[in-house]
Amino acid sequence: MHGPAGVLTVVLYETALGGLALLWLAPLWGVVRPGFFKLAGGTALACAVLAWLAGRGELADAGPTGRMAALWLGVFAAALLVWQVLLYARVPAARWVGMAAVLPGLVAGWPLAQLSGRPALGALALLTGALFLGATMDGLLLGHWYLVDRRLSNRPIAALATWLIFGVAAALVSAALGGARGSAVDQSLSPLLAFPNLTVYLAVGLVLLCGLMASFIRVLVKGNSIQAATGMFYLAVIMALAAEFAAKVYFFPA
């Protein structure tokens, strides 16, 4: 499995997993109103469904491991859907269902990592990318939520700004694990990929820019400039997605 479908599947999967996991790792539940979890959960659900749709065709042709990956991507999306239904129905156990939905997401990463040809390093690349994309996406959504809940303190978005810094450090690991592998160079995405390790240099450069923005976000949050911090999150999301696309171009061997 390689080419545009494989890269899109991995990046969407990372966004869904990281966005969901950070909802529970950051101090948000009980602090931010449930509407935010509907917004962020709906975004994670959309990414999970799209990841399954983008990859199910090629994964089905990738043998038992590929079919297992497709199955768990579907289970992950279904778990997110169940959580959202319970959340909208105001079922008290919805929180625990949302936490449990992280598990099938983690399980789905293992067969995807196996398909990369480097199971341990592949799993590390997926987890670091998920932390990076999840921090940027949740930060952007939370910044917009301040327009709805103007009485919300700065503590939640300050926490996500801190997680973004950790995400930038993790993304450098993800970028370092990219690069051309083997003798055949896949140029299905762009002829520019013929340049050796171009994707690594591009990913590292974009990640470093995200790190600069993360430092700006922390300063803006401390100064109560939430709208300006949200604008920085906009740029961070765009560059984070571009960085992960570059880092995952050669995730699956050609």
Short mmCIF file of C-alpha atoms in Angstrom, two decimals:
data_model
loop_
_atom_site.label_atom_id
_atom_site.label_comp_id
_atom_site.label_asym_id
_atom_site.label_seq_id
_atom_site.Cartn_x
_atom_site.Cartn_y
_atom_site.Cartn_z
CA MET A 1 0.00 0.00 0.00
CA HIS A 2 1.53 3.31 -1.05
CA GLY A 3 0.77 6.53 -2.87
CA PRO A 4 -1.87 9.19 -2.14
CA ALA A 5 -4.45 6.84 -0.59
CA GLY A 6 -1.97 5.42 1.91
CA VAL A 7 -0.65 8.82 2.98
CA LEU A 8 -4.17 10.24 3.33
CA THR A 9 -5.28 7.25 5.40
CA VAL A 10 -2.38 7.59 7.82
CA VAL A 11 -2.68 11.37 8.30
CA LEU A 12 -6.45 11.25 8.84
CA TYR A 13 -6.05 8.35 11.26
CA GLU A 14 -3.41 10.25 13.24
CA THR A 15 -5.63 13.34 13.42
CA ALA A 16 -8.58 11.32 14.72
CA LEU A 17 -6.55 9.38 17.29
CA GLY A 18 -4.56 12.35 18.57
CA GLY A 19 -7.57 14.64 18.68
CA LEU A 20 -9.57 12.11 20.70
CA ALA A 21 -6.77 11.12 23.09
CA LEU A 22 -5.89 14.71 23.98
CA LEU A 23 -9.48 15.44 24.95
CA TRP A 24 -8.87 13.16 27.93
CA LEU A 25 -5.18 13.84 28.55
CA ALA A 26 -5.68 17.60 28.78
CA PRO A 27 -7.70 19.00 31.71
CA LEU A 28 -10.82 19.73 29.65
CA TRP A 29 -13.63 17.49 30.93
CA GLY A 30 -15.64 19.26 33.61
CA VAL A 31 -13.97 22.55 32.71
CA VAL A 32 -15.17 23.08 29.13
CA ARG A 33 -18.86 22.63 28.39
CA PRO A 34 -20.04 19.40 26.68
CA GLY A 35 -20.67 21.26 23.44
CA PHE A 36 -16.94 21.45 22.84
CA PHE A 37 -16.67 17.66 23.09
CA LYS A 38 -19.40 17.40 20.47
CA LEU A 39 -17.42 19.73 18.20
CA ALA A 40 -14.05 18.05 18.74
CA GLY A 41 -15.58 14.56 18.78
CA GLY A 42 -17.45 15.20 15.55
CA THR A 43 -14.21 16.34 13.93
CA ALA A 44 -12.39 13.22 15.14
CA LEU A 45 -15.27 11.06 13.91
CA ALA A 46 -15.15 12.66 10.45
CA CYS A 47 -11.39 12.06 10.23
CA ALA A 48 -11.75 8.43 11.37
CA VAL A 49 -14.50 7.69 8.85
CA LEU A 50 -12.55 9.35 6.04
CA ALA A 51 -9.41 7.41 7.01
CA TRP A 52 -11.37 4.15 6.75
CA LEU A 53 -12.93 5.14 3.43
CA ALA A 54 -9.61 6.31 1.96
CA GLY A 55 -7.73 3.15 2.85
CA ARG A 56 -10.21 0.29 2.82
CA GLY A 57 -9.71 -0.49 -0.89
CA GLU A 58 -5.93 -0.78 -0.84
CA LEU A 59 -5.90 -2.27 2.64
CA ALA A 60 -8.20 -5.05 1.47
CA ASP A 61 -5.62 -5.89 -1.21
CA ALA A 62 -2.72 -5.84 1.26
CA GLY A 63 -3.34 -9.31 2.67
CA PRO A 64 -4.48 -10.34 6.16
CA THR A 65 -2.60 -7.51 7.87
CA GLY A 66 -4.18 -4.94 5.60
CA ARG A 67 -7.65 -6.36 6.16
CA MET A 68 -7.03 -6.29 9.91
CA ALA A 69 -6.02 -2.63 9.67
CA ALA A 70 -9.19 -1.82 7.71
CA LEU A 71 -11.30 -3.69 10.26
CA TRP A 72 -9.88 -1.81 13.23
CA LEU A 73 -10.12 1.53 11.45
CA GLY A 74 -13.82 0.76 11.01
CA VAL A 75 -14.16 -0.27 14.67
CA PHE A 76 -12.44 2.95 15.72
CA ALA A 77 -14.86 5.03 13.65
CA ALA A 78 -17.82 3.06 15.03
CA ALA A 79 -16.64 3.59 18.62
CA LEU A 80 -16.42 7.33 18.01
CA LEU A 81 -19.92 7.31 16.56
CA VAL A 82 -21.31 5.48 19.61
CA TRP A 83 -19.61 8.00 21.89
CA GLN A 84 -21.10 10.92 20.02
CA VAL A 85 -24.60 9.41 20.10
CA LEU A 86 -24.35 8.89 23.87
CA LEU A 87 -22.97 12.39 24.33
CA TYR A 88 -25.87 13.95 22.44
CA ALA A 89 -28.28 11.77 24.43
CA ARG A 90 -26.66 13.07 27.65
CA VAL A 91 -25.93 9.59 28.93
CA PRO A 92 -23.70 9.88 32.05
CA ALA A 93 -21.42 7.08 30.87
CA ALA A 94 -20.59 8.93 27.63
CA ARG A 95 -17.30 10.16 29.05
CA TRP A 96 -16.06 6.63 29.75
CA VAL A 97 -17.17 5.44 26.32
CA GLY A 98 -15.18 8.28 24.79
CA MET A 99 -12.11 7.26 26.75
CA ALA A 100 -12.58 3.62 25.76
CA ALA A 101 -12.80 4.65 22.09
CA VAL A 102 -9.08 5.44 22.20
CA LEU A 103 -8.30 1.71 22.56
CA PRO A 104 -9.51 0.54 19.11
CA GLY A 105 -7.69 3.53 17.68
CA LEU A 106 -4.46 2.36 19.24
CA VAL A 107 -5.08 -1.21 18.09
CA ALA A 108 -5.63 0.00 14.51
CA GLY A 109 -2.16 1.52 14.54
CA TRP A 110 -0.38 -1.82 14.97
CA PRO A 111 -1.37 -3.45 11.64
CA LEU A 112 -0.73 -0.12 9.90
CA ALA A 113 2.73 -0.09 11.47
CA GLN A 114 3.31 -3.66 10.31
CA LEU A 115 2.44 -2.68 6.74
CA SER A 116 5.19 -0.06 6.89
CA GLY A 117 7.76 -2.86 7.04
CA ARG A 118 9.15 -1.48 10.31
CA PRO A 119 6.57 -2.37 13.00
CA ALA A 120 8.25 -0.72 16.00
CA LEU A 121 9.44 2.38 14.17
CA GLY A 122 6.15 2.56 12.27
CA ALA A 123 4.17 2.52 15.51
CA LEU A 124 6.43 5.25 16.92
CA ALA A 125 5.92 7.37 13.79
CA LEU A 126 2.15 7.00 14.07
CA LEU A 127 1.99 7.88 17.77
CA THR A 128 4.26 10.91 17.47
CA GLY A 129 2.33 12.16 14.46
CA ALA A 130 -0.96 11.65 16.31
CA LEU A 131 0.24 13.72 19.27
CA PHE A 132 1.35 16.51 16.93
CA LEU A 133 -1.82 16.67 14.84
CA GLY A 134 -4.12 16.13 17.82
CA ALA A 135 -2.61 19.05 19.74
CA THR A 136 -2.94 21.45 16.81
CA MET A 137 -6.48 20.40 15.89
CA ASP A 138 -7.85 20.46 19.44
CA GLY A 139 -6.14 23.79 20.08
CA LEU A 140 -7.75 25.33 17.00
CA LEU A 141 -11.21 24.04 17.92
CA LEU A 142 -10.86 25.18 21.53
CA GLY A 143 -9.78 28.64 20.39
CA HIS A 144 -13.03 28.92 18.45
CA TRP A 145 -14.98 27.62 21.44
CA TYR A 146 -13.98 30.74 23.38
CA LEU A 147 -16.33 32.64 21.07
CA VAL A 148 -19.16 30.52 22.48
CA ASP A 149 -18.12 30.41 26.13
CA ARG A 150 -16.64 33.81 26.91
CA ARG A 151 -16.43 33.04 30.64
CA LEU A 152 -14.01 30.16 30.10
CA SER A 153 -10.64 30.68 31.77
CA ASN A 154 -7.35 30.57 29.88
CA ARG A 155 -6.26 27.36 31.61
CA PRO A 156 -7.61 24.89 28.99
CA ILE A 157 -6.06 26.59 25.97
CA ALA A 158 -2.83 27.15 27.90
CA ALA A 159 -2.72 23.40 28.56
CA LEU A 160 -3.20 22.63 24.86
CA ALA A 161 -0.49 25.14 23.99
CA THR A 162 1.84 23.16 26.25
CA TRP A 163 0.77 19.92 24.60
CA LEU A 164 1.53 21.51 21.23
CA ILE A 165 5.12 22.06 22.32
CA PHE A 166 5.36 18.37 23.24
CA GLY A 167 3.73 17.60 19.90
CA VAL A 168 6.39 19.60 18.05
CA ALA A 169 9.12 17.60 19.77
CA ALA A 170 7.30 14.38 18.85
CA ALA A 171 6.86 15.56 15.26
CA LEU A 172 10.61 15.89 14.86
CA VAL A 173 10.81 12.16 15.61
CA SER A 174 8.06 11.49 13.08
CA ALA A 175 9.86 13.57 10.45
CA ALA A 176 13.19 11.87 11.11
CA LEU A 177 11.59 8.48 10.42
CA GLY A 178 10.53 9.58 6.94
CA GLY A 179 12.58 9.73 3.77
CA ALA A 180 12.98 7.54 0.72
CA ARG A 181 13.36 3.82 1.43
CA GLY A 182 14.64 1.16 -0.92
CA SER A 183 15.93 1.59 -4.45
CA ALA A 184 12.62 2.65 -6.05
CA VAL A 185 11.57 6.25 -5.46
CA ASP A 186 7.80 6.74 -5.60
CA GLN A 187 6.93 9.93 -7.48
CA SER A 188 3.17 9.34 -7.63
CA LEU A 189 2.55 12.42 -5.48
CA SER A 190 5.10 14.77 -7.06
CA PRO A 191 8.19 14.60 -9.33
CA LEU A 192 10.01 16.64 -6.67
CA LEU A 193 10.18 13.48 -4.58
CA ALA A 194 13.06 12.35 -6.78
CA PHE A 195 15.32 14.58 -4.66
CA PRO A 196 16.86 12.46 -1.86
CA ASN A 197 15.26 13.00 1.56
CA LEU A 198 13.34 16.06 0.39
CA THR A 199 10.36 14.98 2.48
CA VAL A 200 12.48 14.84 5.63
CA TYR A 201 13.86 18.34 5.13
CA LEU A 202 10.42 19.70 4.30
CA ALA A 203 8.80 18.03 7.32
CA VAL A 204 11.51 19.22 9.72
CA GLY A 205 11.30 22.78 8.42
CA LEU A 206 7.52 22.90 8.81
CA VAL A 207 7.70 21.37 12.27
CA LEU A 208 10.23 23.98 13.39
CA LEU A 209 7.87 26.71 12.15
CA CYS A 210 5.11 25.10 14.21
CA GLY A 211 7.44 25.21 17.21
CA LEU A 212 7.91 28.94 16.69
CA MET A 213 4.15 29.38 16.52
CA ALA A 214 3.69 27.30 19.67
CA SER A 215 5.93 29.72 21.56
CA PHE A 216 3.91 32.65 20.19
CA ILE A 217 0.67 30.95 21.24
CA ARG A 218 1.86 30.55 24.82
CA VAL A 219 2.80 34.24 25.00
CA LEU A 220 -0.53 35.31 23.49
CA VAL A 221 -2.52 33.10 25.87
CA LYS A 222 -0.70 34.56 28.87
CA GLY A 223 -1.62 38.01 27.56
CA ASN A 224 -5.31 37.01 27.21
CA SER A 225 -5.13 37.40 23.41
CA ILE A 226 -7.20 34.28 22.67
CA GLN A 227 -8.28 35.38 19.20
CA ALA A 228 -4.69 36.01 18.15
CA ALA A 229 -3.67 32.64 19.61
CA THR A 230 -6.46 30.98 17.62
CA GLY A 231 -5.14 32.62 14.46
CA MET A 232 -1.73 31.11 15.21
CA PHE A 233 -3.40 27.73 15.69
CA TYR A 234 -4.87 28.12 12.19
CA LEU A 235 -1.39 28.43 10.71
CA ALA A 236 -0.10 25.64 12.94
CA VAL A 237 -2.82 23.23 11.72
CA ILE A 238 -2.02 23.97 8.07
CA MET A 239 1.71 23.49 8.56
CA ALA A 240 1.27 20.47 10.83
CA LEU A 241 -0.83 18.69 8.22
CA ALA A 242 1.71 19.57 5.52
CA ALA A 243 4.54 18.34 7.74
CA GLU A 244 2.83 15.02 8.43
CA PHE A 245 1.97 14.50 4.78
CA ALA A 246 5.65 14.99 3.98
CA ALA A 247 6.76 12.73 6.83
CA LYS A 248 4.41 9.93 5.78
CA VAL A 249 5.01 9.94 2.01
CA TYR A 250 7.28 6.90 2.41
CA PHE A 251 5.52 5.38 5.41
CA PHE A 252 4.50 2.40 3.27
CA PRO A 253 7.29 0.91 1.12
CA ALA A 254 6.85 1.18 -2.63
#
